[in-house]
XYZ file of C-alpha atoms in Angstrom:
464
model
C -0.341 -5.571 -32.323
C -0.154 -5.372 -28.174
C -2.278 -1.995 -28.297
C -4.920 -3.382 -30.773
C -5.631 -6.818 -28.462
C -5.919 -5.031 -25.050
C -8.452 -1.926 -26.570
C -12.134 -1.530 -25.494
C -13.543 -2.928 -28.426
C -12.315 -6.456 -26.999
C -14.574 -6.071 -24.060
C -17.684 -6.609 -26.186
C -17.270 -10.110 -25.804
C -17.263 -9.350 -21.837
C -20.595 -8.483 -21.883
C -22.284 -11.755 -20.628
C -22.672 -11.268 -17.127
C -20.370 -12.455 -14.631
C -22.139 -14.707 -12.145
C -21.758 -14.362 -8.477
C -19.532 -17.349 -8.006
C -16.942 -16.160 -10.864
C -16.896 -13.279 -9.360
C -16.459 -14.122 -5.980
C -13.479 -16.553 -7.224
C -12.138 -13.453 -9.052
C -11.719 -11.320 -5.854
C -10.188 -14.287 -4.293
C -7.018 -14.460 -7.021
C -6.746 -10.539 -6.487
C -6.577 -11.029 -2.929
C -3.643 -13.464 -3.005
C -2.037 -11.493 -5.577
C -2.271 -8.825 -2.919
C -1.204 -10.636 0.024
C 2.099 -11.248 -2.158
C 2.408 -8.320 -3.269
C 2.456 -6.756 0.118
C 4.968 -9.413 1.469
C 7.584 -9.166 -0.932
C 7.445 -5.108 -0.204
C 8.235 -5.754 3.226
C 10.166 -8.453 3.335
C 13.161 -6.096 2.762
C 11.821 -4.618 5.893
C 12.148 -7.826 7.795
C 15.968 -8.306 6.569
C 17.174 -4.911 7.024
C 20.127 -5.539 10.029
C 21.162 -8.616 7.070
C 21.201 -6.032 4.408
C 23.133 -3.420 6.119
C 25.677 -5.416 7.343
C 26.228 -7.405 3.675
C 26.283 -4.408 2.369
C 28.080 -2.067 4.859
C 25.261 0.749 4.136
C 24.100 3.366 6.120
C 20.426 4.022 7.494
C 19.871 6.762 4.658
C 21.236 4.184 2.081
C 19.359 1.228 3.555
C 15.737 3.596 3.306
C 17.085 4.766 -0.254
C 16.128 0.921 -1.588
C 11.886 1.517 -0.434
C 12.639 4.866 -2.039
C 13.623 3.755 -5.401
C 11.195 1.176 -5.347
C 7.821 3.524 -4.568
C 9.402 6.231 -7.018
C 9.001 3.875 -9.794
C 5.683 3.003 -8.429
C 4.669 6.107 -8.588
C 5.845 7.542 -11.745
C 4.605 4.477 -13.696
C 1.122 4.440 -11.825
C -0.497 7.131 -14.231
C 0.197 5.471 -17.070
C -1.101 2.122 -15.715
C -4.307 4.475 -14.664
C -5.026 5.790 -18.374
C -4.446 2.501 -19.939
C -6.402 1.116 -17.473
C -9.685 3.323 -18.140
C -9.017 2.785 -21.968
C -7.792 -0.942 -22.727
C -7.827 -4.716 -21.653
C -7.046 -4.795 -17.692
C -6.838 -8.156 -17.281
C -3.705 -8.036 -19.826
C -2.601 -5.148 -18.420
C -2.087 -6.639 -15.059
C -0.645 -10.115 -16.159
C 2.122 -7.942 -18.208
C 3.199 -6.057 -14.885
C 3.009 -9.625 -12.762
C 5.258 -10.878 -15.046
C 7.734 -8.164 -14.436
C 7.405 -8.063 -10.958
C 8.158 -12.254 -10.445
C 11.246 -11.578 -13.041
C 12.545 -8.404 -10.897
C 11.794 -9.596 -7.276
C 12.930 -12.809 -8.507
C 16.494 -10.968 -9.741
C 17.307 -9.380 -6.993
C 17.526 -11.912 -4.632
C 20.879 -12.935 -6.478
C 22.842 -9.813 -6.210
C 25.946 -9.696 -4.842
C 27.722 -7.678 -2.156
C 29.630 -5.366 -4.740
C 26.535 -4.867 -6.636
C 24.406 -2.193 -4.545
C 23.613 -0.515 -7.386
C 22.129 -3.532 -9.030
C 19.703 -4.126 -6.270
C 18.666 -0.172 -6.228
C 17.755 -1.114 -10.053
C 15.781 -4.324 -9.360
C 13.735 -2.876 -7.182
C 13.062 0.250 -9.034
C 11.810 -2.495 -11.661
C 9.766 -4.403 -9.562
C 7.594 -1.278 -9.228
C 6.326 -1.254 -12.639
C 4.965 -4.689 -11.847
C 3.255 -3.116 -8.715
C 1.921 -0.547 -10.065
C 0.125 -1.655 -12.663
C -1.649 -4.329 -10.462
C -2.371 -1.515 -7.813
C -4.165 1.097 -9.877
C -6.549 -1.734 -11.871
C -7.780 -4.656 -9.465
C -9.631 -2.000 -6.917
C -11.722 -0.930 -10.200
C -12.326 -4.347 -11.237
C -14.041 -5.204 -7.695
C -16.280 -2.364 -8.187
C -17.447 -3.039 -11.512
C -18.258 -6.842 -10.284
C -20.132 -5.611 -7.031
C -22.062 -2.634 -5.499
C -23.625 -1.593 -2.385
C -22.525 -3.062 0.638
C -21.387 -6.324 -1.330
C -18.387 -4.017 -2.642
C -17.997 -2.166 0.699
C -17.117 -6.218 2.032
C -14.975 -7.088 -1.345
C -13.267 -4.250 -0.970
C -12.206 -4.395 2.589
C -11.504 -8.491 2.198
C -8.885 -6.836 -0.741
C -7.374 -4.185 1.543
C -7.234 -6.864 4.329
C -4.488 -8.575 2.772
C -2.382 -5.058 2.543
C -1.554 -5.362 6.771
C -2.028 -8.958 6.474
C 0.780 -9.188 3.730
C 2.650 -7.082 4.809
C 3.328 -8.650 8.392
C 3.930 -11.774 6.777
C 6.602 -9.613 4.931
C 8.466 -9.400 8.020
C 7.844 -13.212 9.278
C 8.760 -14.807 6.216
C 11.824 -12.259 5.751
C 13.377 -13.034 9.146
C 12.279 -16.521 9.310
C 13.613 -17.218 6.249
C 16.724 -15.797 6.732
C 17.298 -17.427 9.929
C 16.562 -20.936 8.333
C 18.528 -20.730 5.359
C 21.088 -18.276 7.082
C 20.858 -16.204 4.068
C 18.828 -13.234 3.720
C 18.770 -13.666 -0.513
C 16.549 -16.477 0.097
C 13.745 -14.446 1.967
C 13.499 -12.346 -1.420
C 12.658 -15.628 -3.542
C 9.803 -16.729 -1.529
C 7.017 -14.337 -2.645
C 8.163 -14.907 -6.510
C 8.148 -18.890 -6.220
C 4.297 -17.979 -5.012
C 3.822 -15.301 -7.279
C 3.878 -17.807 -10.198
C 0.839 -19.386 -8.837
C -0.897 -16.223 -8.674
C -0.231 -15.407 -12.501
C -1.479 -18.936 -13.813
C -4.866 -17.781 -11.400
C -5.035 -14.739 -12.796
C -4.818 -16.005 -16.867
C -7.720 -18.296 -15.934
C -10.068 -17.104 -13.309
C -10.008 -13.319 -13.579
C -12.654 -12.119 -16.022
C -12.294 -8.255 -16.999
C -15.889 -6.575 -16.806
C -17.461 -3.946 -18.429
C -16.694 -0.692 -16.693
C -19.503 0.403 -14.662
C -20.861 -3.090 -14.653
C -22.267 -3.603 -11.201
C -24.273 -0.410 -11.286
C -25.652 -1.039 -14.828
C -26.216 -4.508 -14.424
C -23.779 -5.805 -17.285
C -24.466 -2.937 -19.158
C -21.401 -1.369 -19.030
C -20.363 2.796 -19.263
C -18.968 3.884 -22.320
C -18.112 7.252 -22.267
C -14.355 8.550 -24.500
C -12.539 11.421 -22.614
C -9.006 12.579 -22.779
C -6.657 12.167 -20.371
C -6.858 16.167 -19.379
C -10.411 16.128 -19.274
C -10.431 13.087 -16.597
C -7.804 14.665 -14.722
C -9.772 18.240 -14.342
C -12.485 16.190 -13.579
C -10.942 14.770 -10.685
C -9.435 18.184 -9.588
C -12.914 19.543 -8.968
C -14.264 16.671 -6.885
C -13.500 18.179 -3.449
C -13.359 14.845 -1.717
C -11.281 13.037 -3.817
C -8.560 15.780 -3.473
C -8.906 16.046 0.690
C -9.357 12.406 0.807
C -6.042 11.488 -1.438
C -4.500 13.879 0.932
C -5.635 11.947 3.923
C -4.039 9.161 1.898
C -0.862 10.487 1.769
C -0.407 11.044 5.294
C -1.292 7.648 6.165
C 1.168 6.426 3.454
C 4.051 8.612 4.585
C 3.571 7.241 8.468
C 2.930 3.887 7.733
C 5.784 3.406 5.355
C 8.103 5.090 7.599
C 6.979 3.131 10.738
C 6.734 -0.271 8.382
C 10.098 0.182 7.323
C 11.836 1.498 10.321
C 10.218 -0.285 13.611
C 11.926 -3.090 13.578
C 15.638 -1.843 13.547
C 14.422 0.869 15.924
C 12.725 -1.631 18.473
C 16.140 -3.858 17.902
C 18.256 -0.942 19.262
C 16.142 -0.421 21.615
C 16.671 -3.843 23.192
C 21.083 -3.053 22.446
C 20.203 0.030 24.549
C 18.330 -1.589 27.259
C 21.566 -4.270 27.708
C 19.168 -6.807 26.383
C 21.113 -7.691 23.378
C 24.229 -7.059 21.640
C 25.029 -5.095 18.670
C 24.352 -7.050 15.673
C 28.044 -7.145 13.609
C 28.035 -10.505 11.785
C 25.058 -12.036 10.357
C 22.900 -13.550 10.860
C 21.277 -10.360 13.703
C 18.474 -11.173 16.258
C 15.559 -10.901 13.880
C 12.664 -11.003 17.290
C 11.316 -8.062 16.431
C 10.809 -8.490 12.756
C 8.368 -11.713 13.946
C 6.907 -9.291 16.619
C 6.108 -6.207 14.607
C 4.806 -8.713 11.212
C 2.758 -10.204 13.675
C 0.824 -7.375 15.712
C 1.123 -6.080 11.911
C -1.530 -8.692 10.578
C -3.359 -8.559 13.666
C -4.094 -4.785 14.034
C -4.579 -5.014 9.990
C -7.386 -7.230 10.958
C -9.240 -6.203 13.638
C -8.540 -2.373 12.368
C -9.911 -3.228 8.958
C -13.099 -4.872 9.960
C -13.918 -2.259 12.643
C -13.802 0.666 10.260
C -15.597 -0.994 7.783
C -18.363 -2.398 10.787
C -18.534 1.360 11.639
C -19.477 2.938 8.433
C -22.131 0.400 7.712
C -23.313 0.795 11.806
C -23.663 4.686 11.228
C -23.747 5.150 7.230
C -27.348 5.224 6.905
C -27.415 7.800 10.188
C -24.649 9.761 8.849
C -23.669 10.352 5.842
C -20.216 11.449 6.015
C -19.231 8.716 8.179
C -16.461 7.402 6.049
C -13.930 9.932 6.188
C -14.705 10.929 9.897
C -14.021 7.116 10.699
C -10.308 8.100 9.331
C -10.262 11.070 10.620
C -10.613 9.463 14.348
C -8.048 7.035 13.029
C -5.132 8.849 12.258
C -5.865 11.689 15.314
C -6.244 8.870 18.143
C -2.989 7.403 16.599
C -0.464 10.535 16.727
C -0.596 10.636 20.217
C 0.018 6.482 20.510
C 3.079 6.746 18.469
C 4.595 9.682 20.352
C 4.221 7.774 23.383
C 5.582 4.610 21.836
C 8.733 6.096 19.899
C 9.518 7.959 23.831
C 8.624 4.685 25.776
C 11.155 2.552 24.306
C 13.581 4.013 26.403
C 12.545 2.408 29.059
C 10.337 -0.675 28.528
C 10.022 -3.214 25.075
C 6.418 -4.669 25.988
C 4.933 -0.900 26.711
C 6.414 0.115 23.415
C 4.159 -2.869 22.052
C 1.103 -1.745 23.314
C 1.506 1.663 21.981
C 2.489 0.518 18.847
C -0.383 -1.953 18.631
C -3.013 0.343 19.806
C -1.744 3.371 17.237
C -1.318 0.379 14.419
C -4.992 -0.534 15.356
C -6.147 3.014 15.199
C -3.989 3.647 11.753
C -6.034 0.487 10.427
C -9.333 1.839 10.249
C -8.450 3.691 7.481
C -7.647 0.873 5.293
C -11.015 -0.427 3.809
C -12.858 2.990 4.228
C -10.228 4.736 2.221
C -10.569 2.598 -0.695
C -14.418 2.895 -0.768
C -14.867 6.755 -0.377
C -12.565 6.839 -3.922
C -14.800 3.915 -5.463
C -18.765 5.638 -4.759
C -17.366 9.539 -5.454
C -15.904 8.921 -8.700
C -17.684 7.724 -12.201
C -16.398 4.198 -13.369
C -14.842 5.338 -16.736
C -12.517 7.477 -14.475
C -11.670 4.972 -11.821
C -7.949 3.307 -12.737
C -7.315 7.044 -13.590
C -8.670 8.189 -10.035
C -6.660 5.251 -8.492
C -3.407 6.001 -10.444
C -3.287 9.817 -9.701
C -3.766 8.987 -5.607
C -1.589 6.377 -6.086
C 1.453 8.885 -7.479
C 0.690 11.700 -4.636
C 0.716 9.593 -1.835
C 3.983 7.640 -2.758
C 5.286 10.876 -3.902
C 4.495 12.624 -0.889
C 4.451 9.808 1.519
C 6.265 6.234 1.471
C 8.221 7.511 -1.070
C 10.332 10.147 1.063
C 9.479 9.412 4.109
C 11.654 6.074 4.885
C 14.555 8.375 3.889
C 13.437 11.152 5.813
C 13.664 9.338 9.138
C 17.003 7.720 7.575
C 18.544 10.804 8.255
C 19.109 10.002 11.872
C 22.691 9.129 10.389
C 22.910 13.115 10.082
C 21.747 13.579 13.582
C 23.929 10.128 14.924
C 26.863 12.395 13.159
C 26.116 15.315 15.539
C 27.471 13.597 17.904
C 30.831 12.212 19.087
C 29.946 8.530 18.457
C 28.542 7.102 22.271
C 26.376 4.239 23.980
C 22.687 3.916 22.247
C 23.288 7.293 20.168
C 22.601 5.605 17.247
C 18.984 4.859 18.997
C 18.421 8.085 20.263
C 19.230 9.787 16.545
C 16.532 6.930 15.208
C 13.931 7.593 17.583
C 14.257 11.503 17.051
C 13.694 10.964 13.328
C 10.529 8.957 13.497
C 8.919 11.707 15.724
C 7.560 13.136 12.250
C 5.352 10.587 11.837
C 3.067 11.687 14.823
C 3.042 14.964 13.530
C 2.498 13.901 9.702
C -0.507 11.486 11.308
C -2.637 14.422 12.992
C -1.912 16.447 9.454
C -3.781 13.584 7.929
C -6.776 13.630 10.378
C -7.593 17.690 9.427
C -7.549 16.416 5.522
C -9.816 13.945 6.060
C -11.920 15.996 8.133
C -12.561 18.075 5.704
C -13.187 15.847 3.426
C -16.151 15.094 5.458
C -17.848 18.797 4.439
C -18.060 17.550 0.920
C -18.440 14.367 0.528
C -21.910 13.826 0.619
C -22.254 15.954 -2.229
C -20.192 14.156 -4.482
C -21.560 11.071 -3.811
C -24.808 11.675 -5.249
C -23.113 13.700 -7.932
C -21.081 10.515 -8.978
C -24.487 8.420 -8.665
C -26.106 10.965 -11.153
C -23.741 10.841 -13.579
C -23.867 7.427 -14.329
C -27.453 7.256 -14.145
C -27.287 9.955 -16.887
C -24.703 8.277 -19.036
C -26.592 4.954 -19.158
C -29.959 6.377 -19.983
C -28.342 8.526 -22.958
């Protein structure tokens, strides 16, 4: 049977270490898989305007197809986390990939009197994400430890800004070449088949806790409760997947959003016309991917520079790193979502500065959840923050700020209202940013604590 080929007992035959270069190679095919998965979220993003109009949806409609998505990411994600502490990953993972190329794949063919078919799609292509989200994290830290994971991981979470901006190129660009926006959703699949065949080959699936045993491997049964009050008690994992969640509700409202906003900006400003007929002026879509990737970048690498800089001086450097992230970017965004009014490029700056601030968090994040919780408890411990912030964050919060069709509606219908309403909505996401900061700042009072509490444990298991 399925179950019987992907339990624990298979990993025995795991147990010959994994040399550097294999796993080096590994992190490389979850990397691309990454990139792509990032892309194809946000290529929707880039195509919004062309989806709108073939559609004749509203903005609470439009945001309603990244909410059915990340609901189905998030309700599956648990399940992918248990199975993923208890059975095969590797198998796991090429099972979801499949569904996601399939999916993604199937609803680039939809027609304009099948909304509802789309909505469905893309609640399906979330299984395929989240069952690739919640395992590849744990299998780069049971290949590496130390700062060698500290520089996988942040390579991995690279590709999450880096994807995603390319989300928005290829969407747009595609769409302008093709003059079709249903062939910007068949790009990432086409390269998505690639990534599977890598993934059957080069992807090994290590003993958990392998890196800090040295190929020895943790094997410790627990139920699903007991991991889950486990995880309950450790004080930094809750703050810190509460940090999480704030950055996931701004940055999926912002990722989604930006680039109709900034494109009514320019209608208000007189610099372009309404888009009514496709294909729309997609500039802003290459704009926003791009200062996307490149904040993802730099933002990405500084954090992670920073906490190996001052991790030996201070201990609880991680989460204060985010903490200064999300706090300096509140007031960027403010100024950004009020600027537009008056001036595109300034809008940029503020956008690219708060993006670059947001960014920090990216690598760190992943980290603090990796060295504060046990390896047999990881996929779980991914899976649970995983659910929360989608739930809480980029799960609502696209449709949140798609209510500015409620306040457009409070209105008699004039010049650049349906601007304004927009750029009223998005001013939660300052708010929801500085929210963020205080979680992760108090994460900080407890994290140093369950770091070597996490270190113990393992050290304990292994010599039993």
């Amino acid at each position: 049977s399925f179950l019987s080929s992907i339990t624990p007992r298979a990993e025995e035959k795991e147990k010959v270490t994994i040399s550097p270069r294999r796993a080096y190679v590994a992190v490389a095919v979850l990397c691309y898989i990454n990139l792509l998965n990032y892309a194809e979220r946000y290529t929707i993003a880039g195509v919004l305007p062309h989806i709108q109009e073939f559609f004749q949806i509203s903005d609470s409609m439009a945001a309603l197809i990244q909410t059915v998505f990340i609901s189905s990411f998030l309700l599956l994600a648990p399940l992918f986390g248990y199975l993923g502490d208890r059975y095969n990953r590797k198998h796991i993972m090429i099972g979801g990939l499949s569904v996601w190329l399939v999916t993604a794949a199937g609803s680039s063919f939809v027609t304009e009197s099948y909304f509802w078919l789309l909505m469905l799609l893309r609640a399906m292509v979330g299984i395929g994400e989240a069952s690739y989200s919640t395992i590849a994290p744990t299998i780069i830290g049971d290949l590496f430890v130390g700062t060698q994971r500290s520089t996988m991981i942040l390579v991995f979470y690279l590709f999450i800004p880096v994807g995603s901006g390319l989300g928005y190129i290829t969407g747009a660009g595609v769409a302008a070449i093709t003059g079709d926006w249903h062939w910007a959703l068949r790009i990432t699949p086409i390269l998505g088949v690639v990534g599977l065949v890598l993934l059957v080959f080069l992807c090994p699936n290590p003993p958990r806790g392998a890196a800090e045993t040295h190929g020895e491997g943790v094997k410790v049964e627990s139920s699903y409760q007991e991991d889950v009050k486990y995880l309950l008690k450790n004080k930094s994992y809750v703050w810190s997947s509460l940090g999480v969640t704030a950055t996931a509700f701004v940055t999926g409202a912002l990722g989604f959003w930006t680039p109709a906003f900034l494109s009514r900006a320019r209608v208000n400003l007189g610099l372009q016309t309404p888009c009514v007929v496709e294909p729309c002026d997609s500039t802003d879509s290459y704009i926003f991917g791009a200062v996307t990737v490149v904040t993802g970048i730099l933002g990405a690498c500084l954090g992670s520079g920073l906490s190996r800089w001052f991790g030996e001086k201070v201990p609880n450097v991680d989460p204060l790193i985010c903490a200064v992230g999300l706090l300096g970017a509140a007031p960027c965004l403010f100024i950004a979502i009020f600027v537009a009014s008056a001036s595109i490029p300034t809008t940029y700056v503020f956008i690219f500065i708060g993006e670059l601030l947001i960014s920090l968090n990216w690598a760190v994040m992943a980290d603090i959840l990796l060295y504060v919780i046990v390896p047999t408890r990881r996929s779980t411990a991914e899976a649970l923050q995983i659910s929360v912030c989608h739930l809480l964050g980029d799960a609502g919060s696209p449709y949140l700020v798609g209510i500015s069709d409620a306040v457009r509606n409070s209105k008699p219908e004039n010049q650049g209202w349906s601007f304004h309403s927009l750029k009223y909505s998005l001013l939660v996401c300052p708010f929801v940013g500085i929210l963020g900061g205080l979680f992760f700042l108090l994460t900080s009072v407890y994290i140093t604590e369950d770091r070597k509490e996490a270190a113990l444990l393992v050290e304990g298991t292994v010599n039993v």
